[in-house]
């Protein structure tokens, strides 16, 4: 028997593609840890290691490490999944994540992709045998630090609320200066005009469009919207009062604020600052909003049955927005239309799309599915979406990858009117004729 020794292959050393991740938690940190400084540091670090090549630096500034929705952090993960990175270097565990769950899920995903993470401060590799255990302990410590900082901040906020002081106050018409809301005259005039326009009969979308056309910008430089106008019309601060703690944050990890429906204590401060709107005008606007809400809200039974039938399925082929349902109310009849949300909010100049009667959608959908009736669940089961590429054209896209083009026309008025609608039209014509005759007779008598 002869035994021959077969030598092992020499270990091959390949150049590792390195990505550096940095996170600074506040603007004051950003001043000392600018992207330029980070770039210089990591370029020098890589140059001292011939087996490394720098792919890029991913830096999130002013974003908490307790959340995963960090733009650069997500971009880093996408590049890792795309196979562009072999090693991730970061300053410390706390810079990478302050949430135990996020840290471990990320580390495990990268490990499954064969990607190592090196934490400089701890001098630790995630891919090492005891790396995950140590990372778990460090992440738990970092998470408790974040919890403690959040509770301290919450205590400071509520202490101010108890003293009747707002925590933030930069809004249209006011600025928070030395703990007090101070009027900004030129912005206050815009607020007064918004209230006056609404009481004159204008809708919230019409007011937003008017401000946009006038070149007037919001304090945050964002576009005017229906929601923004609604918040201004409902804000009690404009009459000199304050309700503090309208929202609260139940989880320090997610940082997501929720509307306070009595979940935590609120504080009402009467006459806390100089008003922009008088109480009579403010009350008139609240009454008008309730009146319009009652007028335009359709019958609840009809709304419950149909309001979500096509919700989330109809997509505008021009701007990409979803279609929404709108109640069309006239003296003689009521019906429903579906229209592009962007068109609804900003008008035809923003999106020249077309309104679609719900009756058309119902009839065409029945034809396409070959059914006598359908539910929203059935639509979601069969369809991916319904695209509106142009006027009088629908594209039904199915879950199996197929699609069907459908063309339609508005029905003529003579075909779409029922007997009640025709009778109502006759009565309006007769009433108008009697009114004109009476005015003519009165005018002749006066002469």
Coordinates of C-alpha atoms in Angstrom, one line a residue:
X1 CA 0.0 0.0 0.0
X2 CA 1.4 3.4 -1.0
X3 CA 0.1 6.6 0.5
X4 CA 0.8 9.9 -1.4
X5 CA 0.4 13.2 0.4
X6 CA -1.6 15.7 -1.7
X7 CA -0.8 19.3 -0.6
X8 CA -3.6 21.7 0.1
X9 CA -4.1 24.5 -2.4
X10 CA -2.6 27.8 -1.3
X11 CA -5.2 30.2 0.1
X12 CA -6.3 32.8 -2.4
X13 CA -6.6 36.3 -1.2
X14 CA -9.1 38.4 -3.0
X15 CA -9.7 42.1 -2.7
X16 CA -12.8 42.8 -0.6
X17 CA -15.3 45.4 -1.7
X18 CA -15.9 47.6 1.4
X19 CA -18.9 49.9 2.2
X20 CA -18.7 52.3 5.1
X21 CA -21.9 53.2 7.0
X22 CA -22.1 56.3 9.2
X23 CA -25.0 57.9 11.1
X24 CA -25.0 61.2 13.0
X25 CA -27.9 61.7 15.3
X26 CA -28.2 65.5 15.2
X27 CA -27.1 68.6 13.2
X28 CA -24.5 69.5 15.8
X29 CA -22.8 66.1 15.3
X30 CA -23.0 66.6 11.6
X31 CA -20.8 69.7 11.8
X32 CA -18.0 67.5 13.3
X33 CA -18.6 64.4 11.3
X34 CA -19.3 65.8 7.8
X35 CA -19.5 63.5 4.8
X36 CA -16.2 65.0 3.6
X37 CA -14.5 64.1 6.8
X38 CA -15.9 60.6 6.8
X39 CA -14.9 60.1 3.2
X40 CA -11.3 61.2 4.0
X41 CA -11.2 58.9 7.0
X42 CA -12.4 55.8 5.2
X43 CA -10.3 56.4 2.1
X44 CA -7.3 56.5 4.4
X45 CA -8.4 53.4 6.2
X46 CA -8.8 51.5 3.0
X47 CA -5.5 52.7 1.6
X48 CA -3.8 51.2 4.6
X49 CA -5.3 47.8 3.8
X50 CA -4.2 46.6 0.3
X51 CA -6.8 43.9 0.3
X52 CA -9.7 46.4 0.5
X53 CA -11.3 48.6 -2.0
X54 CA -13.9 51.3 -1.1
X55 CA -17.2 50.9 -2.9
X56 CA -18.9 53.9 -1.2
X57 CA -19.9 55.7 2.0
X58 CA -23.5 55.6 3.2
X59 CA -24.4 58.3 5.6
X60 CA -27.7 59.2 7.4
X61 CA -27.7 62.5 9.2
X62 CA -30.2 63.4 11.9
X63 CA -32.1 60.0 11.8
X64 CA -32.6 57.8 14.8
X65 CA -30.9 54.4 14.9
X66 CA -34.1 52.9 16.4
X67 CA -35.8 52.9 13.0
X68 CA -35.1 50.9 9.9
X69 CA -36.5 53.5 7.5
X70 CA -33.2 55.3 6.9
X71 CA -32.6 56.2 3.2
X72 CA -28.8 55.5 3.1
X73 CA -29.2 52.4 5.4
X74 CA -31.7 51.0 3.0
X75 CA -29.5 51.9 0.0
X76 CA -26.7 50.0 1.7
X77 CA -28.8 46.9 2.1
X78 CA -30.0 47.0 -1.5
X79 CA -26.4 47.1 -2.7
X80 CA -25.5 44.2 -0.4
X81 CA -28.4 42.2 -1.8
X82 CA -27.3 43.1 -5.4
X83 CA -23.9 41.5 -4.6
X84 CA -21.9 44.7 -4.8
X85 CA -20.4 44.5 -1.3
X86 CA -18.3 42.0 0.7
X87 CA -17.7 43.9 3.9
X88 CA -19.5 46.7 5.8
X89 CA -17.5 48.9 8.2
X90 CA -19.1 51.1 10.8
X91 CA -17.8 53.1 13.8
X92 CA -19.8 51.2 16.4
X93 CA -22.9 49.1 17.1
X94 CA -24.9 52.2 18.2
X95 CA -24.1 53.9 14.9
X96 CA -25.4 50.9 13.0
X97 CA -28.7 50.4 15.0
X98 CA -30.1 51.1 18.4
X99 CA -32.9 48.6 18.0
X100 CA -32.0 45.0 19.0
X101 CA -34.5 43.4 16.5
X102 CA -33.3 45.6 13.6
X103 CA -29.7 44.9 14.4
X104 CA -30.0 41.1 14.6
X105 CA -32.3 40.8 11.5
X106 CA -29.9 42.9 9.5
X107 CA -26.8 41.0 10.7
X108 CA -28.4 37.6 10.0
X109 CA -29.5 38.7 6.5
X110 CA -26.0 39.9 5.6
X111 CA -24.5 36.8 7.1
X112 CA -26.7 34.7 4.9
X113 CA -25.4 36.7 1.9
X114 CA -21.9 36.0 3.0
X115 CA -21.3 39.7 4.0
X116 CA -19.4 40.5 7.2
X117 CA -19.8 43.6 9.3
X118 CA -16.9 45.1 11.3
X119 CA -17.5 47.5 14.2
X120 CA -14.4 49.6 14.9
X121 CA -15.1 50.7 18.4
X122 CA -15.8 47.1 19.6
X123 CA -13.2 45.6 17.3
X124 CA -15.6 42.9 16.4
X125 CA -16.7 41.0 13.3
X126 CA -20.3 39.9 13.0
X127 CA -19.4 36.8 11.1
X128 CA -17.2 35.5 13.9
X129 CA -18.5 32.5 16.0
X130 CA -19.4 34.6 19.1
X131 CA -20.2 37.8 17.1
X132 CA -24.0 37.5 17.3
X133 CA -24.0 36.9 21.1
X134 CA -21.9 40.0 21.7
X135 CA -23.9 42.0 19.3
X136 CA -27.1 41.1 21.0
X137 CA -25.8 42.2 24.4
X138 CA -24.5 45.5 22.9
X139 CA -27.7 46.2 21.0
X140 CA -29.8 45.6 24.1
X141 CA -27.6 48.2 26.0
X142 CA -27.9 50.6 23.1
X143 CA -31.7 50.2 23.0
X144 CA -32.0 50.9 26.7
X145 CA -29.9 54.0 26.2
X146 CA -32.3 55.1 23.4
X147 CA -35.3 54.3 25.7
X148 CA -33.9 56.4 28.5
X149 CA -33.2 59.4 26.2
X150 CA -36.7 59.2 24.8
X151 CA -38.3 59.1 28.3
X152 CA -36.2 62.1 29.3
X153 CA -37.3 64.0 26.2
X154 CA -41.0 63.1 26.9
X155 CA -40.7 64.3 30.5
X156 CA -39.4 67.7 29.2
X157 CA -42.2 68.0 26.7
X158 CA -44.9 67.2 29.2
X159 CA -43.4 69.6 31.7
X160 CA -43.8 72.4 29.2
X161 CA -47.4 71.4 28.5
X162 CA -48.2 71.5 32.2
X163 CA -46.9 75.1 32.2
X164 CA -49.1 75.9 29.2
X165 CA -46.1 76.3 26.8
X166 CA -46.0 74.7 23.3
X167 CA -43.1 72.5 22.4
X168 CA -43.1 73.6 18.7
X169 CA -45.0 76.4 17.1
X170 CA -43.7 77.3 13.6
X171 CA -46.9 77.5 11.6
X172 CA -48.5 79.7 9.0
X173 CA -49.0 83.1 10.7
X174 CA -47.0 82.4 13.8
X175 CA -43.4 81.7 15.0
X176 CA -42.5 80.3 18.4
X177 CA -40.2 82.9 20.0
X178 CA -39.0 82.6 23.6
X179 CA -41.8 80.1 24.3
X180 CA -44.6 82.3 22.9
X181 CA -46.4 82.4 19.6
X182 CA -45.7 85.7 17.8
X183 CA -47.7 86.8 14.8
X184 CA -46.0 87.2 11.4
X185 CA -48.1 90.0 9.8
X186 CA -47.7 89.0 6.1
X187 CA -48.6 85.4 6.8
X188 CA -51.5 86.3 9.1
X189 CA -53.1 88.1 6.1
X190 CA -52.9 84.8 4.2
X191 CA -54.7 83.0 7.0
X192 CA -57.4 85.6 7.1
X193 CA -57.9 85.3 3.3
X194 CA -58.2 81.5 3.6
X195 CA -61.0 81.9 6.2
X196 CA -62.7 84.6 4.1
X197 CA -62.5 82.5 0.9
X198 CA -64.0 79.5 2.6
X199 CA -66.9 81.4 4.0
X200 CA -67.5 82.9 0.5
X201 CA -68.2 79.4 -0.8
X202 CA -64.8 78.2 -2.0
X203 CA -63.7 74.6 -1.3
X204 CA -60.5 73.6 0.3
X205 CA -59.0 72.4 -3.0
X206 CA -60.0 75.6 -4.8
X207 CA -58.3 77.7 -2.0
X208 CA -55.1 75.5 -2.3
X209 CA -55.0 76.0 -6.1
X210 CA -55.6 79.7 -5.7
X211 CA -52.7 80.1 -3.3
X212 CA -50.4 78.0 -5.6
X213 CA -51.4 80.1 -8.7
X214 CA -50.6 83.3 -6.7
X215 CA -47.1 82.1 -6.1
X216 CA -47.6 82.1 -2.3
X217 CA -45.6 79.4 -0.5
X218 CA -46.1 77.5 2.7
X219 CA -43.7 78.0 5.7
X220 CA -42.2 74.6 4.9
X221 CA -42.0 75.4 1.2
X222 CA -44.3 72.5 0.4
X223 CA -47.2 72.7 -2.1
X224 CA -50.6 73.7 -0.8
X225 CA -53.0 70.8 -0.4
X226 CA -56.6 70.0 0.7
X227 CA -55.3 68.6 4.0
X228 CA -53.1 71.7 4.7
X229 CA -56.1 74.0 4.2
X230 CA -58.3 71.8 6.4
X231 CA -55.7 72.0 9.2
X232 CA -55.6 75.8 9.0
X233 CA -59.4 76.0 9.1
X234 CA -59.6 73.7 12.2
X235 CA -56.7 75.0 14.2
X236 CA -57.8 76.7 17.5
X237 CA -54.4 78.5 17.8
X238 CA -55.7 81.1 15.3
X239 CA -58.2 82.3 17.9
X240 CA -55.5 82.6 20.6
X241 CA -56.1 79.3 22.3
X242 CA -54.0 76.1 22.4
X243 CA -54.7 72.4 22.8
X244 CA -51.4 70.8 23.7
X245 CA -50.5 67.1 23.1
X246 CA -52.8 66.5 20.1
X247 CA -50.5 63.6 19.2
X248 CA -48.3 61.2 21.1
X249 CA -45.6 58.6 20.3
X250 CA -46.4 55.2 21.8
X251 CA -43.2 53.5 20.7
X252 CA -39.8 55.1 21.0
X253 CA -38.4 52.7 18.4
X254 CA -40.7 53.6 15.5
X255 CA -41.0 57.3 16.4
X256 CA -44.4 57.3 14.7
X257 CA -46.9 59.9 16.1
X258 CA -50.6 59.0 16.6
X259 CA -53.6 61.2 17.1
X260 CA -54.4 61.5 20.8
X261 CA -58.0 60.3 21.2
X262 CA -57.9 60.6 24.9
X263 CA -55.0 58.0 25.1
X264 CA -52.9 60.5 27.1
X265 CA -53.6 63.7 28.9
X266 CA -54.2 66.9 27.0
X267 CA -54.0 70.5 28.1
X268 CA -56.2 73.4 27.0
X269 CA -54.7 76.9 27.3
X270 CA -57.2 79.7 26.8
X271 CA -56.0 83.2 25.6
X272 CA -52.4 82.1 25.4
X273 CA -51.4 84.4 22.6
X274 CA -52.7 87.1 20.2
X275 CA -55.3 85.8 17.9
X276 CA -55.4 86.1 14.1
X277 CA -59.0 85.1 13.6
X278 CA -61.9 86.3 15.8
X279 CA -64.1 83.7 17.5
X280 CA -67.2 84.5 15.5
X281 CA -65.4 83.9 12.2
X282 CA -63.8 80.7 13.5
X283 CA -67.1 79.3 14.7
X284 CA -68.8 80.2 11.4
X285 CA -66.1 78.2 9.5
X286 CA -66.6 75.2 11.8
X287 CA -70.4 75.4 11.3
X288 CA -69.9 75.7 7.5
X289 CA -67.7 72.7 7.4
X290 CA -70.3 70.6 9.2
X291 CA -73.0 71.9 6.9
X292 CA -71.0 70.9 3.8
X293 CA -70.2 67.5 5.3
X294 CA -73.8 66.7 5.9
X295 CA -74.8 68.0 2.4
X296 CA -72.3 66.1 0.4
X297 CA -72.1 62.9 2.4
X298 CA -74.3 60.3 0.7
X299 CA -76.7 57.9 2.3
X300 CA -74.7 55.6 4.7
X301 CA -76.2 52.4 3.5
X302 CA -75.2 53.0 -0.1
X303 CA -71.7 54.2 1.0
X304 CA -71.1 51.1 3.1
X305 CA -71.9 48.8 0.2
X306 CA -69.9 50.3 -2.6
X307 CA -67.3 52.8 -1.4
X308 CA -64.4 50.4 -1.4
X309 CA -65.4 48.3 -4.5
X310 CA -62.6 49.7 -6.7
X311 CA -60.4 51.3 -4.0
X312 CA -56.7 50.9 -4.7
X313 CA -57.3 49.2 -8.1
X314 CA -57.8 52.0 -10.6
X315 CA -54.6 53.8 -11.6
X316 CA -54.2 56.9 -13.7
X317 CA -52.1 56.2 -16.8
X318 CA -51.2 59.8 -17.1
X319 CA -49.7 60.7 -13.7
X320 CA -49.7 57.4 -11.8
X321 CA -52.1 58.5 -9.0
X322 CA -54.8 56.2 -7.8
X323 CA -58.5 57.0 -8.6
X324 CA -60.9 57.9 -5.8
X325 CA -64.7 57.8 -5.5
X326 CA -66.6 61.0 -5.4
X327 CA -70.3 61.6 -4.9
X328 CA -72.0 63.7 -7.6
X329 CA -75.1 65.4 -6.1
X330 CA -77.8 67.3 -8.1
X331 CA -81.3 68.4 -7.2
X332 CA -82.9 65.6 -9.1
X333 CA -80.5 62.7 -8.7
X334 CA -77.2 61.6 -7.1
X335 CA -74.5 59.3 -8.6
X336 CA -70.9 58.4 -8.2
X337 CA -67.8 59.1 -10.2
X338 CA -64.2 57.8 -10.0
X339 CA -61.5 60.3 -10.8
X340 CA -57.7 60.7 -10.5
X341 CA -56.7 61.9 -7.0
X342 CA -54.2 64.4 -8.4
X343 CA -56.8 65.8 -10.7
X344 CA -59.2 66.0 -7.8
X345 CA -56.7 67.8 -5.6
X346 CA -55.0 70.1 -8.1
X347 CA -57.2 70.4 -11.1
X348 CA -56.9 69.6 -14.8
X349 CA -53.7 71.6 -15.2
X350 CA -51.9 69.1 -12.9
X351 CA -53.5 66.0 -14.6
X352 CA -55.8 66.1 -17.7
X353 CA -57.4 62.8 -16.8
X354 CA -61.0 61.8 -17.2
X355 CA -63.9 61.2 -14.7
X356 CA -65.4 57.7 -15.0
X357 CA -69.0 57.0 -14.0
X358 CA -69.2 54.2 -11.5
X359 CA -72.1 52.7 -13.6
X360 CA -69.6 52.3 -16.5
X361 CA -67.0 50.6 -14.3
X362 CA -69.6 48.2 -12.9
X363 CA -71.0 47.2 -16.3
X364 CA -67.6 46.8 -18.0
X365 CA -66.2 44.8 -15.0
X366 CA -69.1 42.5 -15.1
X367 CA -68.5 42.0 -18.9
X368 CA -64.8 41.3 -18.4
X369 CA -65.3 38.9 -15.5
X370 CA -68.4 37.4 -17.1
X371 CA -70.4 37.6 -13.8
X372 CA -73.7 39.1 -12.8
X373 CA -72.3 40.7 -9.6
X374 CA -68.9 41.0 -7.9
X375 CA -67.2 42.0 -4.6
X376 CA -64.1 43.9 -3.8
X377 CA -62.5 40.6 -2.7
X378 CA -63.3 39.0 -6.1
X379 CA -61.6 42.0 -7.9
X380 CA -58.5 41.7 -5.7
X381 CA -58.4 38.0 -6.4
X382 CA -58.7 38.3 -10.2
X383 CA -57.1 41.8 -11.0
X384 CA -53.8 43.4 -10.4
X385 CA -55.1 46.8 -11.4
X386 CA -57.2 48.8 -13.8
X387 CA -55.2 51.4 -15.8
X388 CA -56.8 54.5 -17.3
X389 CA -54.3 55.3 -20.1
X390 CA -56.4 57.9 -21.9
X391 CA -60.0 59.1 -22.2
X392 CA -62.7 56.4 -22.7
X393 CA -60.1 53.6 -22.4
X394 CA -59.5 51.1 -19.6
X395 CA -56.9 48.3 -19.3
X396 CA -57.8 45.4 -17.0
X397 CA -54.6 43.7 -15.9
X398 CA -55.0 40.2 -14.4
X399 CA -53.1 38.3 -11.8
X400 CA -52.1 35.7 -14.4
X401 CA -50.2 38.4 -16.4
X402 CA -52.8 38.8 -19.1
X403 CA -54.6 42.1 -19.9
X404 CA -57.8 43.3 -21.7
X405 CA -58.4 46.6 -23.3
X406 CA -61.9 48.1 -22.9
X407 CA -63.3 51.2 -24.6
X408 CA -66.5 53.0 -23.5
X409 CA -68.5 56.1 -24.2
X410 CA -70.6 58.3 -21.9
X411 CA -74.3 57.4 -22.4
X412 CA -76.5 60.1 -24.0
X413 CA -78.6 62.1 -21.5
X414 CA -81.8 60.7 -23.0
X415 CA -80.7 57.2 -22.3
X416 CA -79.2 57.8 -18.8
X417 CA -82.2 59.7 -17.4
X418 CA -85.0 57.8 -15.7
X419 CA -88.6 58.9 -15.3
X420 CA -88.1 60.6 -12.0
X421 CA -85.2 62.7 -13.4
X422 CA -87.3 63.7 -16.4
X423 CA -90.2 64.7 -14.2
X424 CA -87.9 66.8 -12.0
X425 CA -86.5 68.5 -15.1
X426 CA -90.0 69.4 -16.3
X427 CA -90.9 70.8 -12.9
X428 CA -87.8 73.0 -12.9
X429 CA -88.6 74.3 -16.4
X430 CA -92.2 75.1 -15.4
X431 CA -91.1 76.8 -12.2
X432 CA -88.6 78.9 -14.1
X433 CA -91.2 79.8 -16.7
X434 CA -93.7 80.9 -13.9
X435 CA -91.0 83.0 -12.2
X436 CA -90.1 84.8 -15.4
X437 CA -93.7 85.4 -16.2
X438 CA -94.4 86.8 -12.8
X439 CA -91.3 89.1 -13.0
X440 CA -92.5 90.3 -16.4
X441 CA -95.9 91.1 -15.1
X442 CA -94.6 92.9 -12.1
X443 CA -92.2 95.0 -14.2
X444 CA -95.2 95.9 -16.6
X445 CA -97.3 96.9 -13.6
X446 CA -94.6 99.2 -12.2
X447 CA -94.3 100.9 -15.6

